[in-house]
mmCIF file of C-alpha atoms in Angstrom:
data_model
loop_
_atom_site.group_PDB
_atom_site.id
_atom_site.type_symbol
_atom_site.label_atom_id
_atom_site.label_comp_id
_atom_site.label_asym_id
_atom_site.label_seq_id
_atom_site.Cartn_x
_atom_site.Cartn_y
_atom_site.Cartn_z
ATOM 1 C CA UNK A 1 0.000 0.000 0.000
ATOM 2 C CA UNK A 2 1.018 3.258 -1.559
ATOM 3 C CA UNK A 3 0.320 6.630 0.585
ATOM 4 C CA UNK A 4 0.437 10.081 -0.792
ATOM 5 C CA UNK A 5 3.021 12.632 0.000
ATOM 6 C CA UNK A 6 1.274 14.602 2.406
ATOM 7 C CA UNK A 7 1.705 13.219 6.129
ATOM 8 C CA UNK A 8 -1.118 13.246 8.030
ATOM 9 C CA UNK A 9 -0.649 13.850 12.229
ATOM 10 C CA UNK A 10 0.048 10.316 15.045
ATOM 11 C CA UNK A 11 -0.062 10.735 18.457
ATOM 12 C CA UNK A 12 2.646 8.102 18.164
ATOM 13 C CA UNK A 13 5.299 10.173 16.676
ATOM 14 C CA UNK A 14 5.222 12.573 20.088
ATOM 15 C CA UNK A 15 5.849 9.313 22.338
ATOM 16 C CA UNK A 16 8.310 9.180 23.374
ATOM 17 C CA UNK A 17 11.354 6.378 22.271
ATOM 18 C CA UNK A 18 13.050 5.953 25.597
ATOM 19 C CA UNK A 19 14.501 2.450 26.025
ATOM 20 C CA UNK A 20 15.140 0.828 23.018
ATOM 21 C CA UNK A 21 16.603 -2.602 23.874
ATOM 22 C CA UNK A 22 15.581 -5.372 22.110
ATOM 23 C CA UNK A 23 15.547 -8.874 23.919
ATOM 24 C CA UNK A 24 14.448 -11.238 21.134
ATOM 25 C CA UNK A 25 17.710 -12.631 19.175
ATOM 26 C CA UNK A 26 18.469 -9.897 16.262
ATOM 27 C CA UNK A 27 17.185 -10.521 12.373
ATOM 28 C CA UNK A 28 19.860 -10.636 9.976
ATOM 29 C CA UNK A 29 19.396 -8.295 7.599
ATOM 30 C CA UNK A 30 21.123 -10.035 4.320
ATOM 31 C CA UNK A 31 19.359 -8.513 1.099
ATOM 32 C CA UNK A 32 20.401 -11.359 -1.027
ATOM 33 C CA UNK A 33 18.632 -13.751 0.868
ATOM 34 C CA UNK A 34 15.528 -11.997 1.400
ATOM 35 C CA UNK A 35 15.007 -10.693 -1.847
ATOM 36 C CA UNK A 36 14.534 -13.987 -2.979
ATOM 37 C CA UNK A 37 11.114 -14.362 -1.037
ATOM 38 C CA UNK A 38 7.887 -12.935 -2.240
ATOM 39 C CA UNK A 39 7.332 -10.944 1.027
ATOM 40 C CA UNK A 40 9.361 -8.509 3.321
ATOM 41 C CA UNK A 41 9.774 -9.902 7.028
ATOM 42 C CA UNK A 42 7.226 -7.673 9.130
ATOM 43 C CA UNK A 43 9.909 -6.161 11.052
ATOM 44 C CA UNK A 44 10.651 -4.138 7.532
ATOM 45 C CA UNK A 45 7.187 -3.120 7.222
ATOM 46 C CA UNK A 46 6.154 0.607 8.729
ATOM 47 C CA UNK A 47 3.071 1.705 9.612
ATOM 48 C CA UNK A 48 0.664 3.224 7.079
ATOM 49 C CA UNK A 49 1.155 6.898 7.843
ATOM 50 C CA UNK A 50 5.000 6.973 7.419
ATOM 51 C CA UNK A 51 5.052 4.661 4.282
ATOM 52 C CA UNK A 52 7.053 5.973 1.302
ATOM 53 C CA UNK A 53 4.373 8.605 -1.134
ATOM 54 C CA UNK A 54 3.764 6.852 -4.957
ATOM 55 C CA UNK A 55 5.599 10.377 -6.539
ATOM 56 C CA UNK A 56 7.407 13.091 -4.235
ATOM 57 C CA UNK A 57 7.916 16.465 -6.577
ATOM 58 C CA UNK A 58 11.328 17.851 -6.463
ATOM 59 C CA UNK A 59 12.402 20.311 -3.512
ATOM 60 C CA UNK A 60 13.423 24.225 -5.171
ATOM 61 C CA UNK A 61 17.093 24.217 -2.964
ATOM 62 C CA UNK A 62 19.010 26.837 -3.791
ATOM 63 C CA UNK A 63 22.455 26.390 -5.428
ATOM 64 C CA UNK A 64 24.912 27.848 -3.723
ATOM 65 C CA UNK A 65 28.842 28.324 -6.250
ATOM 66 C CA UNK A 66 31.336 28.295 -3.307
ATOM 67 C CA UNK A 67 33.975 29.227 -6.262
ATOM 68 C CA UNK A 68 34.446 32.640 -5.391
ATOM 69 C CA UNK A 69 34.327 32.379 -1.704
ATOM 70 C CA UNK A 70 36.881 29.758 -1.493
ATOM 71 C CA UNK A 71 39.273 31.467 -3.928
ATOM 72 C CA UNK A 72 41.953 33.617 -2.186
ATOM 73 C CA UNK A 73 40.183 36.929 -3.990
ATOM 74 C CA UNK A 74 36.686 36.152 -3.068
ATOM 75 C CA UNK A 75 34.471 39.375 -3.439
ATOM 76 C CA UNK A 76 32.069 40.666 -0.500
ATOM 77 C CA UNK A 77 29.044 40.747 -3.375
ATOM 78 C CA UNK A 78 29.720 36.833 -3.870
ATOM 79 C CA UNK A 79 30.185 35.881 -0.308
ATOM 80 C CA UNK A 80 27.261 38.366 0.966
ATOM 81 C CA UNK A 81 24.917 36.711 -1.966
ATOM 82 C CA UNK A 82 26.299 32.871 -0.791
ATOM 83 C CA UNK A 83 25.398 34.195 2.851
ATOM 84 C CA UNK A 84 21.431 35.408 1.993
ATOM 85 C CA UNK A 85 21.174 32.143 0.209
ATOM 86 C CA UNK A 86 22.149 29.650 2.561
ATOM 87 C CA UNK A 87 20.181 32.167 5.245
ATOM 88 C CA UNK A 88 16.813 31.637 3.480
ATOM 89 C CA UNK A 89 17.169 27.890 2.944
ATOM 90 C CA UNK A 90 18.278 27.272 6.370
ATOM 91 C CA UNK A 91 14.769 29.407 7.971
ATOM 92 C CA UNK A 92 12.962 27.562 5.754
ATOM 93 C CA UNK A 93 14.281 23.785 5.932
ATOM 94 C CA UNK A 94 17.668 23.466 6.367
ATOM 95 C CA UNK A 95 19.036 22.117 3.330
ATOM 96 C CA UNK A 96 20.828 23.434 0.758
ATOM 97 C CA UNK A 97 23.235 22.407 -2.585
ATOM 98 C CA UNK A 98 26.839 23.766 -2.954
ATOM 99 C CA UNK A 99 28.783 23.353 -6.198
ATOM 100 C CA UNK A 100 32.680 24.002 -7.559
ATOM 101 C CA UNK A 101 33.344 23.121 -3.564
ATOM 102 C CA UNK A 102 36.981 22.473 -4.247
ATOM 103 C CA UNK A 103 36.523 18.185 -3.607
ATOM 104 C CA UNK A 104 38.416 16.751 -6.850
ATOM 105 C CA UNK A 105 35.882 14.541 -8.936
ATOM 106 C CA UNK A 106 38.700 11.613 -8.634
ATOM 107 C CA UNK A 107 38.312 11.420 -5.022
ATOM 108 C CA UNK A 108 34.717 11.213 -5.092
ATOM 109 C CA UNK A 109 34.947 8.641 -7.311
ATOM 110 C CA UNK A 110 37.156 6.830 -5.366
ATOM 111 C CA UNK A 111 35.365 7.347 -2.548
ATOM 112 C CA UNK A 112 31.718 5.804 -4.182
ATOM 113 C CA UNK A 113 33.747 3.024 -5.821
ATOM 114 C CA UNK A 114 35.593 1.499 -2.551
ATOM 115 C CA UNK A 115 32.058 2.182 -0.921
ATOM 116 C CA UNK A 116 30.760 -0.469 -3.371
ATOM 117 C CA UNK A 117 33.836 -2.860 -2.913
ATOM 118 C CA UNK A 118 32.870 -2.761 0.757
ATOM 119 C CA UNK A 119 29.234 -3.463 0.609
ATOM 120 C CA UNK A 120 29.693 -5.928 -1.884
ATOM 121 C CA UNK A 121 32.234 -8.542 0.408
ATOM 122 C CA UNK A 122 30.567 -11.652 2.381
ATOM 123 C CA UNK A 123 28.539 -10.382 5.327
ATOM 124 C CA UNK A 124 30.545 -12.522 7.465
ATOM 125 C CA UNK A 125 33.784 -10.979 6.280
ATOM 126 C CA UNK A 126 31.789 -7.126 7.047
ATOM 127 C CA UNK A 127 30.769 -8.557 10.272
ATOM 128 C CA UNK A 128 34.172 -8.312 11.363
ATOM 129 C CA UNK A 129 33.561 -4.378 12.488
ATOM 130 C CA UNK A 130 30.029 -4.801 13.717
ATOM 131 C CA UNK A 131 28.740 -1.833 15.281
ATOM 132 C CA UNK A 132 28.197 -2.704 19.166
ATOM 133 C CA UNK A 133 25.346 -1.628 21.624
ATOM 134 C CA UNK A 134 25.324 1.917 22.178
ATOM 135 C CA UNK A 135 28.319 2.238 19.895
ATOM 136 C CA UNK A 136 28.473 5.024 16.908
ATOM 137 C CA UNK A 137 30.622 3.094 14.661
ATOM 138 C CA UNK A 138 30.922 0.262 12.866
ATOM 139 C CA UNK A 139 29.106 -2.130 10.350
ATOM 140 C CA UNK A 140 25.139 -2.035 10.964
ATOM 141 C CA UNK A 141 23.135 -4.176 8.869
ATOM 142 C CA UNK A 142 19.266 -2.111 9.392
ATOM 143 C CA UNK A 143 20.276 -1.753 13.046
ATOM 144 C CA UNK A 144 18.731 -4.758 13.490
ATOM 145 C CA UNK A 145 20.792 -5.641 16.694
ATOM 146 C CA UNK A 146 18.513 -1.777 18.369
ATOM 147 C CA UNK A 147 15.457 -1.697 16.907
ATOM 148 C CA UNK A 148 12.820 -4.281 16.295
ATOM 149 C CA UNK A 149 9.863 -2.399 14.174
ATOM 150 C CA UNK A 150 9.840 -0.152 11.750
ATOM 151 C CA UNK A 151 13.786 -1.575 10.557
ATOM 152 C CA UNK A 152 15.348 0.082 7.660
ATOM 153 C CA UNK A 153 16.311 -1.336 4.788
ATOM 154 C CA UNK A 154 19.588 -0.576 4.294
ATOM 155 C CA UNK A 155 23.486 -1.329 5.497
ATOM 156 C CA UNK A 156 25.900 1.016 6.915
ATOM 157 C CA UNK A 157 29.578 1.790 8.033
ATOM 158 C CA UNK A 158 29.993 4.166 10.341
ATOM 159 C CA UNK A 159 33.879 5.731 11.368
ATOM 160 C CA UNK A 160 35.076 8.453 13.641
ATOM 161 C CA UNK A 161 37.098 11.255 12.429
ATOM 162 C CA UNK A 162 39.138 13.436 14.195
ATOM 163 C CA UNK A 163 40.359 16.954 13.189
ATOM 164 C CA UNK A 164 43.486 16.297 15.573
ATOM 165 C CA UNK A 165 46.920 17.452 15.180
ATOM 166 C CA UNK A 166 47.608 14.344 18.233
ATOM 167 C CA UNK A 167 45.475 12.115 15.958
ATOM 168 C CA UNK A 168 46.649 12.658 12.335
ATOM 169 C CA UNK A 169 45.239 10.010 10.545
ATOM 170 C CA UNK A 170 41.607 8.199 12.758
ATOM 171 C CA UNK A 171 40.586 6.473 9.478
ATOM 172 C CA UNK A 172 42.842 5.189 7.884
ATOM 173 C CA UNK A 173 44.339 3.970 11.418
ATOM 174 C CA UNK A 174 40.565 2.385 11.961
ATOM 175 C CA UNK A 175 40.732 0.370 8.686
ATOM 176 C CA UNK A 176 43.820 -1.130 9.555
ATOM 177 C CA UNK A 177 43.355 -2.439 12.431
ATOM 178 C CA UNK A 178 39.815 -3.516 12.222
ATOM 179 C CA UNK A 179 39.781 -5.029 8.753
ATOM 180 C CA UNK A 180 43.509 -5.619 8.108
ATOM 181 C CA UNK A 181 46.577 -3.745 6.188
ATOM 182 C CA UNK A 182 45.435 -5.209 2.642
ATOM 183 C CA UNK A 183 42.580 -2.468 3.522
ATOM 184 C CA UNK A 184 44.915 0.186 3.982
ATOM 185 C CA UNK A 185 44.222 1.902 0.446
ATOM 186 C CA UNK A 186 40.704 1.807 1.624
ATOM 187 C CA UNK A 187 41.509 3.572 4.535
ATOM 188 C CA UNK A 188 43.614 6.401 2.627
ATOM 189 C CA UNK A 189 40.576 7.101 0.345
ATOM 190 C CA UNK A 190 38.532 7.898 3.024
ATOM 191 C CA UNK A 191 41.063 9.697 5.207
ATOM 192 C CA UNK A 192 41.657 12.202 2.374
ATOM 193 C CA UNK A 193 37.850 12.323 1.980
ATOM 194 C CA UNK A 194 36.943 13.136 5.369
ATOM 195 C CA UNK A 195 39.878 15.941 5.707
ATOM 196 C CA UNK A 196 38.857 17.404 2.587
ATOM 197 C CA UNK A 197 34.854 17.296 4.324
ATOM 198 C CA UNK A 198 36.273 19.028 7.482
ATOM 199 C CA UNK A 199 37.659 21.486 5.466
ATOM 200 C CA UNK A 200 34.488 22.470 3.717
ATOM 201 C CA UNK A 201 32.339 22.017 6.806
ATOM 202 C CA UNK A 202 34.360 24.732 7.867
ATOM 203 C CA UNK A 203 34.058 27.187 5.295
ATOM 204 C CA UNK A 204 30.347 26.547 5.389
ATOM 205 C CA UNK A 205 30.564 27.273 8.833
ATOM 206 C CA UNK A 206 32.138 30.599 8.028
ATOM 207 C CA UNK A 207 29.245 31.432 5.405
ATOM 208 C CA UNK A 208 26.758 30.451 8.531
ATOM 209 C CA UNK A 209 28.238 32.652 10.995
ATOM 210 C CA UNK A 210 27.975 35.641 8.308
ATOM 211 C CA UNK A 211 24.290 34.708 7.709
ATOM 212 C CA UNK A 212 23.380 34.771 11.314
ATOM 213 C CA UNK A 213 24.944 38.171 11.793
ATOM 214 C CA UNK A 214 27.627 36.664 13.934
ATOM 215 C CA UNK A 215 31.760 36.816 13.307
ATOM 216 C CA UNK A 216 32.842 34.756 9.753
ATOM 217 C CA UNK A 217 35.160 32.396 12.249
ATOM 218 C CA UNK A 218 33.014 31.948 15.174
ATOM 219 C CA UNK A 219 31.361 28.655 14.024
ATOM 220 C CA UNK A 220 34.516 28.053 12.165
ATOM 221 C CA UNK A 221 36.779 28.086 15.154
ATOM 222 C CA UNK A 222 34.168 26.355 17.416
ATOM 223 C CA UNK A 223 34.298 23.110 15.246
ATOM 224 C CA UNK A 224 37.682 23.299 14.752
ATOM 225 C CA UNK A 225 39.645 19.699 15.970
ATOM 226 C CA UNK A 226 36.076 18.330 15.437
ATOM 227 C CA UNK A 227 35.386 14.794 16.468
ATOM 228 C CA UNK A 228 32.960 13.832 13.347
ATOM 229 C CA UNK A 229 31.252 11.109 11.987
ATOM 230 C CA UNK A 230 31.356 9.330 8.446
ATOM 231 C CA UNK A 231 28.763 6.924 7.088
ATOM 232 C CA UNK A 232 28.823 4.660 4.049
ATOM 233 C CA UNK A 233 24.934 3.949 2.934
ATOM 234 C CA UNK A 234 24.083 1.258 1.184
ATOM 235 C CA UNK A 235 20.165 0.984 -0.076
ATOM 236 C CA UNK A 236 19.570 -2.793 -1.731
ATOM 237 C CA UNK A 237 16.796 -2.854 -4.174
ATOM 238 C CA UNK A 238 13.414 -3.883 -2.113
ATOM 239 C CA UNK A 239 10.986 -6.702 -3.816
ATOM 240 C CA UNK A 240 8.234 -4.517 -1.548
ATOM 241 C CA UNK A 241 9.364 -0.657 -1.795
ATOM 242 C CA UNK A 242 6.318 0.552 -0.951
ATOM 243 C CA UNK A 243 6.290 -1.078 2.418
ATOM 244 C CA UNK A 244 9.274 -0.009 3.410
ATOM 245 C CA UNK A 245 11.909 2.925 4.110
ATOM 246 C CA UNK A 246 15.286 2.980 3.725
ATOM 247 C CA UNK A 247 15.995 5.704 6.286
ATOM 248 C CA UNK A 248 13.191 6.748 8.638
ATOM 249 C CA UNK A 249 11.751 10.175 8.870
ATOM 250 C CA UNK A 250 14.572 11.514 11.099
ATOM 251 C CA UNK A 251 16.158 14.960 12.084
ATOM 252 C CA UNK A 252 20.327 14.713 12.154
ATOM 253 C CA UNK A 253 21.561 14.653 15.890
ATOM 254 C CA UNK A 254 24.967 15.987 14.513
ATOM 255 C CA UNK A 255 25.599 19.900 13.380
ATOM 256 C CA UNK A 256 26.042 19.959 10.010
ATOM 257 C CA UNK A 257 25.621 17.134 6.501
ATOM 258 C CA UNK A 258 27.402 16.963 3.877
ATOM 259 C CA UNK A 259 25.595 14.294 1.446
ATOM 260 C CA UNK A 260 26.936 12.898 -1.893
ATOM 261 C CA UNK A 261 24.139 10.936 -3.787
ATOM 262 C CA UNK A 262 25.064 8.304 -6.453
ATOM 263 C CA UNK A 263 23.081 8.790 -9.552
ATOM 264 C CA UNK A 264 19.832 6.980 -7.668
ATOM 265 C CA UNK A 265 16.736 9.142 -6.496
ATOM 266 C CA UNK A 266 15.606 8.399 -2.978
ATOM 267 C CA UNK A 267 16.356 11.662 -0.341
ATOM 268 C CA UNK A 268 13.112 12.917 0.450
ATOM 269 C CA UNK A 269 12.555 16.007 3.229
ATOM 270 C CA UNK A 270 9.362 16.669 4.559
ATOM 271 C CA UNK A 271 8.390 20.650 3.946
ATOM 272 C CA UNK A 272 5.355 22.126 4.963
ATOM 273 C CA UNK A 273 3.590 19.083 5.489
ATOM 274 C CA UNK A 274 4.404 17.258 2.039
ATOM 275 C CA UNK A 275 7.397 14.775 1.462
ATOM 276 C CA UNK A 276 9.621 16.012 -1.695
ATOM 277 C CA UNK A 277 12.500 15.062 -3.379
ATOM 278 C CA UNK A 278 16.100 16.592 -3.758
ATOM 279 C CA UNK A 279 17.367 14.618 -7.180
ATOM 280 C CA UNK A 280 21.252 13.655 -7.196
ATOM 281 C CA UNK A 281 23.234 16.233 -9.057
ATOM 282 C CA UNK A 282 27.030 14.479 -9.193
ATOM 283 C CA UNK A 283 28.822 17.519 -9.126
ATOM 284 C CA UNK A 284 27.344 18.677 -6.139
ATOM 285 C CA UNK A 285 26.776 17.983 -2.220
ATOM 286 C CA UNK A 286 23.486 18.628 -0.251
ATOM 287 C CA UNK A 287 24.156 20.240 3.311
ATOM 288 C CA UNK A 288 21.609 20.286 5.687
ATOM 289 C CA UNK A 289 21.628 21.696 9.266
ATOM 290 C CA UNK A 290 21.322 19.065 12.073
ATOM 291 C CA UNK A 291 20.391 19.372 15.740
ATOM 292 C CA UNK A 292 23.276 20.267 17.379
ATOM 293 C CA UNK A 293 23.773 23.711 14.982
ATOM 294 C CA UNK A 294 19.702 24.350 15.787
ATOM 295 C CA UNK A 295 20.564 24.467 19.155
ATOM 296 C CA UNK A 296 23.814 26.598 18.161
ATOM 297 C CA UNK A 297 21.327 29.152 16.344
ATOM 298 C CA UNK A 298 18.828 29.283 18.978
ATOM 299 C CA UNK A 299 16.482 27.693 16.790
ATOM 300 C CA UNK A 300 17.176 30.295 14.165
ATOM 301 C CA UNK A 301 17.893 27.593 11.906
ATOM 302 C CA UNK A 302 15.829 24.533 11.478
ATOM 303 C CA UNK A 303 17.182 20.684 11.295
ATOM 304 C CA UNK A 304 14.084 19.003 9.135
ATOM 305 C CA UNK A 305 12.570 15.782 8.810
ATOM 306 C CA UNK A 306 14.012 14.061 5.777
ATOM 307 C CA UNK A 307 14.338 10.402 5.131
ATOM 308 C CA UNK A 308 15.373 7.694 2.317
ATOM 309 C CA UNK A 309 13.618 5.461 -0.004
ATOM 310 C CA UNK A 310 14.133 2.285 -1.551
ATOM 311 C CA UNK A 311 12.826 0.804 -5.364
ATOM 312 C CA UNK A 312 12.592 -2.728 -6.841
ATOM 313 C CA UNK A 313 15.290 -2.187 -9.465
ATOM 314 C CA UNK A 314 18.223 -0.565 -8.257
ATOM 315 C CA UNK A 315 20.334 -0.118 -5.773
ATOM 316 C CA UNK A 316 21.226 2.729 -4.575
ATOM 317 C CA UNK A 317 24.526 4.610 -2.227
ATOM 318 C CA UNK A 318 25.258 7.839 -0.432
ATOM 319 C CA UNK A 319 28.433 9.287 1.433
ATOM 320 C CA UNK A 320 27.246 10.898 4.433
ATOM 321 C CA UNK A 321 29.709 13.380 6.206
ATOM 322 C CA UNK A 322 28.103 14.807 9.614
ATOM 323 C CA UNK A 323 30.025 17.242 11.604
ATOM 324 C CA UNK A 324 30.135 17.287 15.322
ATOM 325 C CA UNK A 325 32.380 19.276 17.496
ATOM 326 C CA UNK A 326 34.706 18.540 19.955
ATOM 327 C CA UNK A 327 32.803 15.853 22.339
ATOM 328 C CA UNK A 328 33.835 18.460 25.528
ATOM 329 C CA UNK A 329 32.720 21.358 23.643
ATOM 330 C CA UNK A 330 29.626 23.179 25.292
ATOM 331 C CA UNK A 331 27.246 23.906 22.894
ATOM 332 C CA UNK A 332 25.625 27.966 23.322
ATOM 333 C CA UNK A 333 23.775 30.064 21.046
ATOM 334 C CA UNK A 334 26.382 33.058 20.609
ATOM 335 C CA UNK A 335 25.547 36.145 22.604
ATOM 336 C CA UNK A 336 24.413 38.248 19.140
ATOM 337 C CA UNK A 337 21.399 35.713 19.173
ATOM 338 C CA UNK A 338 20.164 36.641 22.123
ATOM 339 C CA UNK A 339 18.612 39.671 24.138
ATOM 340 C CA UNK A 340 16.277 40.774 26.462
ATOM 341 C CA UNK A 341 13.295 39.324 24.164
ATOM 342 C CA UNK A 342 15.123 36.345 22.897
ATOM 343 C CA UNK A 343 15.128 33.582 25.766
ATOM 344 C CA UNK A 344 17.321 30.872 25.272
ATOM 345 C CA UNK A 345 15.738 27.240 23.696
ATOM 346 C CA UNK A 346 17.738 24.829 25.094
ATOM 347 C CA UNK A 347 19.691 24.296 27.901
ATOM 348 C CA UNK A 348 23.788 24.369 27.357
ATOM 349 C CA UNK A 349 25.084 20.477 26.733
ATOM 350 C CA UNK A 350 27.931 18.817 24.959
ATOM 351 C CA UNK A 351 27.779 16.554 21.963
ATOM 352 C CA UNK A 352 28.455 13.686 23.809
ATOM 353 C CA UNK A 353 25.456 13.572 25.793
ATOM 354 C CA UNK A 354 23.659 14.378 23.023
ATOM 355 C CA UNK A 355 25.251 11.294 21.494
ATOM 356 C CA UNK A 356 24.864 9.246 24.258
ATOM 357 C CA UNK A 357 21.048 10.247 23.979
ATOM 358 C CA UNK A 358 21.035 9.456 20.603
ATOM 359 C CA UNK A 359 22.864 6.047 20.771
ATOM 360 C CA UNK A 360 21.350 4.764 23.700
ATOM 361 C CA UNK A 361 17.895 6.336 25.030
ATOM 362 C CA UNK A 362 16.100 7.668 21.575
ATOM 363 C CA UNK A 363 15.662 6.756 18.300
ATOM 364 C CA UNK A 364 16.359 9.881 16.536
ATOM 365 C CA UNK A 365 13.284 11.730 15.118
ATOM 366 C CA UNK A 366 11.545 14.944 14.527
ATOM 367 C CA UNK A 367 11.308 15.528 18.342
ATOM 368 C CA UNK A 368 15.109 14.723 19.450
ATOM 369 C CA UNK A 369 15.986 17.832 20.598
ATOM 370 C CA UNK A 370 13.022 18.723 22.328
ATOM 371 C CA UNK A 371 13.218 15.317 24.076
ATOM 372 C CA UNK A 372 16.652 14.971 24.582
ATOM 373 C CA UNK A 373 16.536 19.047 26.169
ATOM 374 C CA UNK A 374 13.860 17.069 28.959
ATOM 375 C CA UNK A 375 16.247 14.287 29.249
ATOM 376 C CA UNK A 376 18.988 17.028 30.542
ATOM 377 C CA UNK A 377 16.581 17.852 33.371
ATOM 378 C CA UNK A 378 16.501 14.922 34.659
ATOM 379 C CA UNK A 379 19.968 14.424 34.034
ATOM 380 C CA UNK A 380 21.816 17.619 34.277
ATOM 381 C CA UNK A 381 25.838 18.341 32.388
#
């Protein structure tokens, strides 16, 4: 069953997700062998009012050309334009596109083809870095080992990186030694990836701090030596895609998302009340705002509901950067964002509560934030 792309109210997406272990013994999520029955198991299937629309129209983002700004003789007119844009999209929904960013073609490539070399090994042999309980990182095949409904259909690989001088090289030093040296080109790909996504994170971060009317480096130097996360998706074609999600309706925990789409429709975000789609455009990445930066903005800027579907014919992969600062790092609105009219929205907390929230009390949604802001009461920094 088919729904249309306007979502329709449930008093169960306000309860609250606290608690989410699962007793009964994990499903193993192995597309090969379940594509070869007629039927998805049930623990695939989601309820009616959050099952993927039958046609979601495309999503006006603007496009933002970061190849003045980044250029050593950037003009104010460029850089004040690339400001107003990225202002507007982010009061609005959040998300965003950014072309002639300065990432080499090659090393996206690279990065999309060892992706598939990954995903496409035994699942015993991926198994070997299987994300734990509670754990950020690792292999997850539909987080099948948290969650018990509403499972998405999709693998992952999750890794930590670090913008450390003390820890030089988190990735490729993770590949090593959980998969093995012969994995060490592997591990290089995505080391140079993920520097050259701090680096841009950054820069966007300047281009946010000019839109909110705060200094270019404030956001800059806050998420400088950020502790960050990168994630490998992996969307197998579904017999039943109309059942099924391959990413829930979710807001990102994290600050800020820098999203590469192979050449395979499927992000959706849900704007005033109707699910639409952002198309993939190779020589471009979608940035959205997450969580942590609402909080940052004093809910100035908005971290939306998107999610991810699947089809019957192809599959279908994304690089997923998400920056987080420094786990320590107290996260404040700025003083410019507030006054004598403008109260504070959330309490001060660092990302790794939020993380630990996210990991091990809620299953992120539309409401994490809010929820996780009630937790703190209970549970103050």
């Amino acid at each position: 069953m088919a729904v249309s792309c306007v979502r329709t109210s449930s008093e169960q997406e306000h309860t609250p997700k606290l608690g989410l272990g699962n007793s009964q013994s994990p499903l193993i999520f192995n597309p090969s062998m379940l594509n070869l029955q007629p039927n998805i198991p049930d623990q695939f299937i989601w309820p009616d009012h959050e099952k993927p629309c039958t046609e979601a129209p495309e999503l006006e983002v603007p496009l933002i050309d970061l190849k003045d700004f980044l250029s050593n003789s950037s003009s104010p007119s460029a850089t004040l334009e690339a400001s107003r844009l990225i202002s507007e999209a982010c009061s609005k929904h959040g998300f965003f596109l950014v072309v002639n960013h300065g990432i080499s073609e090659e090393l996206i490539s690279d990065a999309h083809e060892y992706m598939a070399r990954f995903f496409d090994m035994p699942l015993s042999e991926k198994q070997r870095v299987q994300r734990k309980p509670g754990e950020s990182c690792g292999y997850a095949s539909s987080f099948t080992g948290r969650f018990s409904t509403k499972l998405p259909w999709k693998e992952t690989l999750s890794f930590r990186f670090c913008d450390d001088k003390n820890s030089p090289n988190t990735v490729q030093d993770y590949f090593c030694h959980a998969l093995g040296h012969e994995f060490e080109p592997l591990g290089k790909v995505y080391q140079e990836y993920c520097e050259a996504m701090s680096f841009l994170s950054l820069k966007i971060m300047e281009l946010l701090g000019l839109s909110l009317g705060v200094s270019r480096d404030y956001f800059r130097v806050f998420f400088e030596e950020n502790d960050s996360i990168m994630r490998l998706n992996y969307y197998p074609p579904c017999q039943k895609p109309d059942l099924t999600l391959g990413t829930g309706p979710h807001c990102d925990p994290t600050s800020l998302t820098i999203l590469h789409q192979d050449h395979v429709n499927g992000l959706q975000v849900l704007v005033e009340n109707q699910w639409r789609s952002i198309s993939p455009n190779p020589k471009a990445f979608v940035v959205n705002i997450g969580d942590t930066f609402m909080a940052l903005s004093n809910n100035r800027y908005k971290s939306c509901l998107h999610r991810a579907v699947v089809n019957s014919r192809s599959e279908r992969k994304s690089l997923a950067f998400f920056l987080c600062p420094k786990k320590d790092r107290v996260v404040k609105p700025p003083r410019e964002l507030l006054n004598s009219i403008t109260r504070r929205r959330y309490p001060d907390f660092t990302w790794s509560m939020l993380l630990e929230f996210t990991q091990k009390h809620y299953r992120a949604d539309m409401n994490t934030l809010q929820a996780f802001s009630d937790w703190l009461t209970d549970k103050p920094i």
